Amino acid sequence: MEIRNFSIIAHVDHGKSTLADRILELTQAVSERQRRDQMLDTLELERERGITIKATPMRLFYTAKSGQRYLFNLIDTPGHVDFNYEVSRALRACEGVLLVVDASQGVEAQTIQNAYLAIDNGLEVLPVINKIDLPNADVPGAIAELEEVIGIPGDTAVAVSAKTGENVEAILEGIIAHLPPPKGDPDAPLSCLIFDAMFDSYQGVISFVRVMDGTVKKGDVIRIFSTGKTFEVDKVGYFSPAPTVSDQLGPGEVGWITAAIKDIADTQIGDTITSDKNPVSAPIPGFKPAQPVVFSGLYPTDSEDYPKLREALEKLSLNDAAFSFEPETSEALGFGFRCGFLGLLHADIVQARLEREFGLGLIATAPAVIYEVERTDGSREHIQNPADLPEPDKIARILEPFVRLNVYVPEEYVGNVMGLLQERRGEMKNMVYHGRRVELRYEIPFGEILYDFHDRLKSLTRGYASMDYEPLEYREGKLVKLDILVNDEKVDALAVIVHRDKAYSLGRKIVDKMAEVIPRQMFAVPIQAAIGGKIIARATVRAFRKDVTAKCYGGDITRKRKLLEKQKKGKERMKQLGTVEVPQEAFLAVLSGD
Ligand code: GTP
């Protein structure tokens, strides 16, 4: 049977998951009973957040108008700016992509970024103009933007409504006509790309693979190329969408392999699986490893959970190649891990998964970028944790990472966006018009776009702006360490590095927020912000006088219960700092909105 392996790429919200659902229905991969709203989004979290986090492979069958039957492997990818690494790993398993563009929005930041990722990987692109049911849909406009901005021909574009299903079948015919079938030799030595992996406590590591050449089946002895370790294949199969066992996997096929691999370090995403008897001489050219750019400390609320946290991090990192961690100790928080993420959304998701899937209570410290410090003795080092910054008299200069930031915005919002970029120390490099859309090119400190930038950008442009960024070099900045003192004790886990001009306002914001979220204690607790020993802001958590429920006496009983429940819930994520109980929120005070 002929095979087509493809992925769907799009800017966030352009309808990728909805389109995937329609395609699944048309190919009847899923029975009506199994059908849930967004069936490719398997993780519970994704359903809640409405974004696709993990790339999910699916096997579908389609009988073309010509009567020929085809096997399609659809690999779903996430669309958020944090998750480009997931996109590129999914693309390695495909020959082509559907590039979905919302007809009412046109080409946006991740449309361009993802299209280039696909083109750079040598994939064929089939444009899909979606949401033609919307009254403000502009199909010719979207096609013109694709041609002009990305430079791909629009004549193969298919206009559809993923919502109503209109014309979606034309996509399936388009896939057959315009996306190439996989090449591969069933008799050549086995070469499989591991593009994802999961850990199952019964079966061990489940490797998600794309077979390039050769065939793999139960009982074969496979070898992991980078480590040379060998394993006997336990089962092979595909996703339909549930993992389904099959006899074998051949060239061009996408599926999974289990081989009683218990040590998760033995399967690295991007590695090649080959046959032990007849191995290939070179691995499949590697993935670009994703580099974590944001670091935050994760500590168990209950210090006895430290080993459990380590195990959970190991399992999670197998499934998430972009996530890194190493042990760290904090005077205030005890034993924990310094974890690296691709962005704040990624950090959020990892933390939520640790809590949900592994039942851990966690305290996370404020995420920060990596700084580079040049000491007065000439030595240089990278600082992942602001608390590790040397004493001010030992610092010659501090450098911070810069990014090249592109913002795409309708003309009428350009003024607003430029104001925001200026406030964030951005430097304009260029401004390019694409029809009614303007592309603003800036160079800006990465730390300045980390926290609330995206939200502010969206709210200043009524949701119309989109952005992407890529790293530049480190540049010197007037940076200082802001220390936070709770009850006159410096708390290492709360230190942040900030630009000197913003230190006062940020210090004020942090202490106020902390004073607001730290519950009252038996005594008044001063919260202070300081730079090099000099106090620049102060707030006080007032002493606790009476029972919090006292004011409810004779009042509404449900309100009283709610208050108690709220207190109880707060308890789960508290950390004792000396004599003061500090909730999770206080550690993230730096992130709180203006
Ligand atoms: P991520 O998974 O977060 O990357 O988003 P996505 O690109 O998968 O978008 P999704 O499929 O979740 O769709 C985004 C929104 O657009 C949802 O509210 C859909 O209901 C809506 N939508 C998708 N396709 C259409 C369409 O053809 N017409 C209309 N009117 N709405 C659509």
XYZ file of N, CA and C in Angstrom, residues 132-265:
402
model
N -12.997 29.166 5.916
C -13.668 29.899 4.838
C -15.127 30.180 5.170
N -15.623 29.559 6.255
C -17.010 29.833 6.655
C -17.142 31.186 7.352
N -16.031 31.768 7.787
C -16.115 33.040 8.503
C -16.457 34.169 7.527
N -17.306 35.117 7.980
C -17.722 36.196 7.074
C -16.537 37.049 6.591
N -15.491 37.184 7.428
C -14.369 38.022 6.995
C -13.217 37.205 6.399
N -13.535 35.983 5.945
C -12.491 35.162 5.318
C -12.044 35.807 4.012
N -10.743 35.819 3.786
C -10.200 36.407 2.562
C -9.208 35.413 1.963
N -9.731 34.479 1.159
C -8.885 33.402 0.630
C -7.805 33.925 -0.323
N -8.180 34.756 -1.329
C -7.121 35.249 -2.228
C -6.060 36.046 -1.460
N -6.498 36.805 -0.447
C -5.557 37.587 0.354
C -4.559 36.682 1.065
N -5.060 35.600 1.668
C -4.189 34.672 2.388
C -3.213 33.998 1.427
N -3.715 33.624 0.247
C -2.840 32.980 -0.743
C -1.755 33.956 -1.204
N -2.157 35.206 -1.429
C -1.177 36.206 -1.864
C -0.100 36.395 -0.796
N -0.501 36.382 0.465
C 0.479 36.535 1.549
C 1.453 35.364 1.589
N 0.916 34.165 1.357
C 1.784 32.983 1.336
C 2.836 33.110 0.248
N 2.378 33.580 -0.913
C 3.305 33.713 -2.042
C 4.323 34.812 -1.775
N 3.803 35.926 -1.271
C 4.670 37.090 -1.117
C 5.606 36.952 0.082
N 5.070 36.556 1.232
C 5.882 36.543 2.453
C 6.753 35.297 2.543
N 6.194 34.123 2.202
C 6.972 32.896 2.367
C 7.580 32.433 1.051
N 6.933 32.823 -0.046
C 7.489 32.441 -1.332
C 7.113 31.040 -1.777
N 5.963 30.526 -1.296
C 5.528 29.225 -1.808
C 4.364 29.432 -2.779
N 4.330 28.656 -3.859
C 3.271 28.845 -4.846
C 1.906 28.551 -4.237
N 0.918 29.380 -4.578
C -0.406 29.232 -3.994
C -1.346 28.401 -4.851
N -0.874 27.946 -6.020
C -1.818 27.292 -6.935
C -2.298 25.928 -6.454
N -1.553 25.290 -5.525
C -2.018 23.994 -5.019
C -2.878 24.173 -3.767
N -3.030 25.423 -3.287
C -3.728 25.674 -2.020
C -5.159 25.145 -2.055
N -5.594 24.583 -0.931
C -6.951 24.071 -0.799
C -7.671 24.943 0.222
N -8.839 25.462 -0.137
C -9.595 26.305 0.786
C -10.670 25.463 1.455
N -10.693 25.467 2.797
C -11.618 24.585 3.519
C -12.211 25.277 4.748
N -13.196 24.624 5.306
C -13.626 24.966 6.660
C -13.482 23.704 7.494
N -12.547 23.722 8.397
C -12.351 22.557 9.259
C -13.552 22.411 10.192
N -14.218 23.533 10.439
C -15.355 23.506 11.348
C -16.544 22.788 10.723
N -16.914 23.175 9.504
C -18.080 22.555 8.868
C -17.685 21.309 8.075
N -16.404 21.155 7.802
C -15.954 20.008 7.017
C -15.919 20.293 5.520
N -16.366 21.479 5.127
C -16.438 21.824 3.706
C -15.084 21.689 3.011
N -15.090 20.922 1.942
C -13.920 20.747 1.065
C -12.711 20.044 1.710
N -12.886 19.488 2.899
C -11.735 18.867 3.566
C -11.230 17.654 2.773
N -12.155 16.993 2.079
C -11.731 15.820 1.308
C -10.707 16.192 0.226
N -10.819 17.429 -0.290
C -9.870 17.877 -1.324
C -8.436 17.884 -0.787
N -8.319 18.033 0.529
C -6.976 18.003 1.124
C -6.372 16.604 0.954
N -7.214 15.581 1.168
C -6.712 14.208 1.094
C -6.233 13.886 -0.320
N -6.984 14.383 -1.311
C -6.555 14.191 -2.704
C -5.272 14.999 -2.960
N -5.219 16.186 -2.372
C -4.046 17.044 -2.524
C -2.796 16.395 -1.936
N -2.974 15.713 -0.828
C -1.843 15.030 -0.184
C -1.265 13.992 -1.143
N -2.175 13.227 -1.756
C -1.722 12.179 -2.679
C -1.037 12.787 -3.901
N -1.622 13.881 -4.404
C -1.086 14.473 -5.627
C 0.209 15.239 -5.391
N 0.322 15.914 -4.255
C 1.435 16.856 -4.106
C 2.492 16.482 -3.082
N 2.180 15.577 -2.164
C 3.208 15.200 -1.186
C 3.837 13.869 -1.617
N 5.161 13.781 -1.603
C 5.810 12.572 -2.108
C 5.676 11.389 -1.155
N 5.658 10.165 -1.703
C 5.667 8.976 -0.837
C 7.056 8.810 -0.231
N 7.152 8.089 0.903
C 8.478 7.865 1.488
C 9.308 6.952 0.596
N 10.607 7.162 0.625
C 11.502 6.231 -0.050
C 12.048 5.322 1.035
N 12.625 4.212 0.672
C 13.175 3.328 1.711
C 13.227 1.925 1.174
N 14.219 1.178 1.649
C 14.455 -0.161 1.137
C 14.177 -1.175 2.240
N 13.175 -2.059 2.031
C 12.832 -3.015 3.092
C 13.962 -4.003 3.388
N 14.854 -4.218 2.426
C 15.922 -5.205 2.630
C 17.230 -4.594 3.113
N 17.266 -3.250 3.194
C 18.487 -2.588 3.676
C 18.592 -2.774 5.193
N 19.768 -2.521 5.766
C 19.887 -2.609 7.227
C 18.898 -1.659 7.910
N 18.403 -2.092 9.052
C 17.385 -1.320 9.757
C 17.919 0.045 10.188
N 17.111 1.054 9.908
C 17.430 2.387 10.393
C 16.119 3.073 10.750
N 15.949 3.325 12.066
C 14.715 3.929 12.578
C 15.079 5.188 13.324
N 14.315 6.223 13.112
C 14.515 7.468 13.841
C 13.618 7.474 15.078
N 14.207 7.713 16.242
C 13.376 7.878 17.450
C 12.964 9.340 17.483
N 11.673 9.614 17.293
C 11.274 11.026 17.309
C 10.516 11.396 18.575
N 10.224 10.398 19.396
C 9.607 10.693 20.680
C 9.688 9.429 21.516
N 9.421 9.534 22.800
C 9.445 8.362 23.657
C 8.598 8.615 24.886
N 8.134 7.530 25.467
C 7.328 7.619 26.679
C 7.805 6.551 27.620
N 7.530 6.701 28.890
C 7.890 5.639 29.820
C 6.638 5.030 30.391
N 6.593 3.703 30.349
C 5.457 2.980 30.893
C 6.021 2.043 31.950
N 5.412 2.008 33.131
C 6.057 1.232 34.190
C 6.045 -0.269 33.920
N 5.143 -0.743 33.065
C 5.141 -2.178 32.745
C 6.046 -2.522 31.568
N 5.956 -1.727 30.508
C 6.671 -2.077 29.276
C 8.036 -1.423 29.149
N 8.341 -0.528 30.057
C 9.586 0.221 29.939
C 9.420 1.348 28.940
N 10.520 1.694 28.278
C 10.460 2.810 27.343
C 9.685 2.408 26.088
N 8.756 3.255 25.676
C 8.068 3.069 24.396
C 8.669 4.102 23.448
N 9.412 3.635 22.451
C 10.026 4.568 21.506
C 9.081 4.789 20.336
N 8.855 6.060 19.981
C 8.056 6.392 18.802
C 9.049 6.500 17.647
N 8.825 5.717 16.612
C 9.835 5.681 15.559
C 9.259 5.904 14.169
N 10.120 6.359 13.298
C 9.839 6.389 11.875
C 10.890 5.472 11.255
N 10.431 4.422 10.579
C 11.370 3.515 9.923
C 11.827 4.161 8.609
N 13.121 4.292 8.437
C 13.670 4.845 7.203
C 13.941 3.701 6.222
N 14.758 2.751 6.644
C 15.058 1.570 5.834
C 14.910 0.335 6.706
N 14.749 -0.823 6.036
C 14.702 -2.081 6.754
C 13.349 -2.347 7.381
N 13.288 -3.416 8.177
C 12.047 -3.863 8.783
C 12.359 -4.277 10.220
N 11.429 -4.036 11.117
C 11.639 -4.450 12.504
C 10.414 -5.201 13.000
N 10.661 -6.312 13.741
C 9.547 -7.093 14.275
C 9.921 -7.690 15.623
N 8.912 -8.281 16.266
C 9.104 -8.917 17.571
C 10.257 -9.920 17.502
N 11.086 -9.936 18.530
C 12.171 -10.908 18.588
C 13.476 -10.430 17.977
N 13.424 -9.395 17.125
C 14.660 -8.846 16.553
C 15.536 -8.277 17.665
N 16.852 -8.370 17.456
C 17.745 -7.706 18.404
C 18.152 -6.364 17.797
N 17.780 -5.310 18.506
C 18.080 -3.964 17.998
C 19.242 -3.355 18.775
N 19.867 -2.396 18.147
C 20.978 -1.702 18.787
C 20.710 -0.202 18.744
N 20.934 0.454 19.883
C 20.789 1.909 19.934
C 22.112 2.484 19.433
N 22.042 3.265 18.378
C 23.269 3.655 17.697
C 24.266 4.374 18.596
N 23.827 5.360 19.353
C 24.790 6.197 20.091
C 25.427 5.457 21.258
N 24.693 4.524 21.893
C 25.234 3.856 23.079
C 25.770 2.467 22.752
N 25.341 1.900 21.630
C 25.742 0.545 21.277
C 25.021 -0.533 22.080
N 24.117 -0.133 22.973
C 23.399 -1.127 23.779
C 22.387 -1.892 22.928
N 22.208 -3.176 23.259
C 21.279 -3.980 22.475
C 20.089 -4.431 23.317
N 18.960 -4.627 22.638
C 17.728 -5.059 23.299
C 16.955 -5.965 22.360
N 16.181 -6.882 22.961
C 15.324 -7.716 22.126
C 13.945 -7.067 22.032
N 13.460 -6.922 20.803
C 12.169 -6.254 20.601
C 11.054 -7.093 21.214
N 10.246 -6.431 22.024
C 9.152 -7.091 22.700
C 7.903 -7.007 21.826
N 7.582 -5.784 21.400
C 6.421 -5.568 20.539
C 6.687 -4.399 19.615
N 6.017 -4.413 18.450
C 5.997 -3.230 17.608
C 4.537 -2.926 17.280
N 4.257 -1.696 16.885
C 2.883 -1.359 16.541
C 2.764 0.051 16.043
N 1.513 0.501 15.941
C 1.245 1.857 15.446
C 0.197 2.492 16.340
N -0.206 3.705 16.022
C -1.194 4.432 16.819
C -2.468 4.577 16.005
N -3.591 4.210 16.599
C -4.796 4.168 15.761
C -6.073 4.672 16.450
N -6.148 5.633 17.316
C -5.037 6.378 17.911
C -4.413 5.646 19.099
N -5.116 4.668 19.666
C -4.529 3.939 20.786
C -3.397 3.075 20.245
N -2.355 2.843 21.038
C -1.265 1.987 20.572
C -1.810 0.605 20.222
N -1.522 0.143 19.017
C -2.038 -1.119 18.520
C -0.855 -1.977 18.064
N -0.873 -3.253 18.445
C 0.243 -4.130 18.096
C 0.151 -4.554 16.632
N 1.281 -4.604 15.940
C 1.278 -5.127 14.567
C 2.430 -6.115 14.418
N 2.477 -6.832 13.269
C 3.501 -7.851 13.066
C 4.872 -7.242 12.894
N 4.913 -6.177 12.110
C 6.210 -5.567 11.837
C 6.022 -4.131 11.395
N 7.128 -3.391 11.348
C 7.122 -2.036 10.796
C 8.156 -2.006 9.690
N 7.752 -1.463 8.532
C 8.659 -1.411 7.386
C 8.979 0.017 6.994
N 9.727 0.195 5.908
C 10.182 1.521 5.488
C 9.019 2.494 5.288
N 9.183 3.705 5.793
C 8.152 4.716 5.639
C 7.109 4.665 6.730
N 7.082 3.582 7.512
C 6.040 3.464 8.531
C 6.407 4.203 9.805
N 5.351 4.640 10.482
C 5.505 5.354 11.743
C 4.823 4.519 12.813
N 5.491 4.263 13.910
C 4.878 3.445 14.945
C 5.692 3.464 16.220
N 5.587 2.390 17.002
C 6.296 2.348 18.270
C 6.979 1.006 18.455
N 8.003 1.002 19.301
C 8.745 -0.223 19.618
C 8.911 -0.297 21.131
N 8.679 -1.476 21.708
C 9.061 -1.687 23.104
C 10.070 -2.821 23.125
N 11.040 -2.722 24.033
C 12.092 -3.732 24.086
C 12.613 -3.865 25.517
N 11.693 -3.810 26.481
C 12.059 -3.912 27.891
C 13.250 -3.003 28.226
N 13.223 -1.786 27.715
C 14.278 -0.824 28.029
C 13.863 -0.129 29.322
N 14.581 -0.469 30.398
C 14.146 0.054 31.696
C 14.839 1.354 32.051
N 16.045 1.497 31.529
C 16.787 2.698 31.871
C 16.479 3.774 30.844
N 15.847 4.817 31.311
C 15.382 5.808 30.352
C 16.509 6.532 29.641
N 17.690 6.507 30.200
C 18.817 7.153 29.527
C 19.194 6.403 28.247
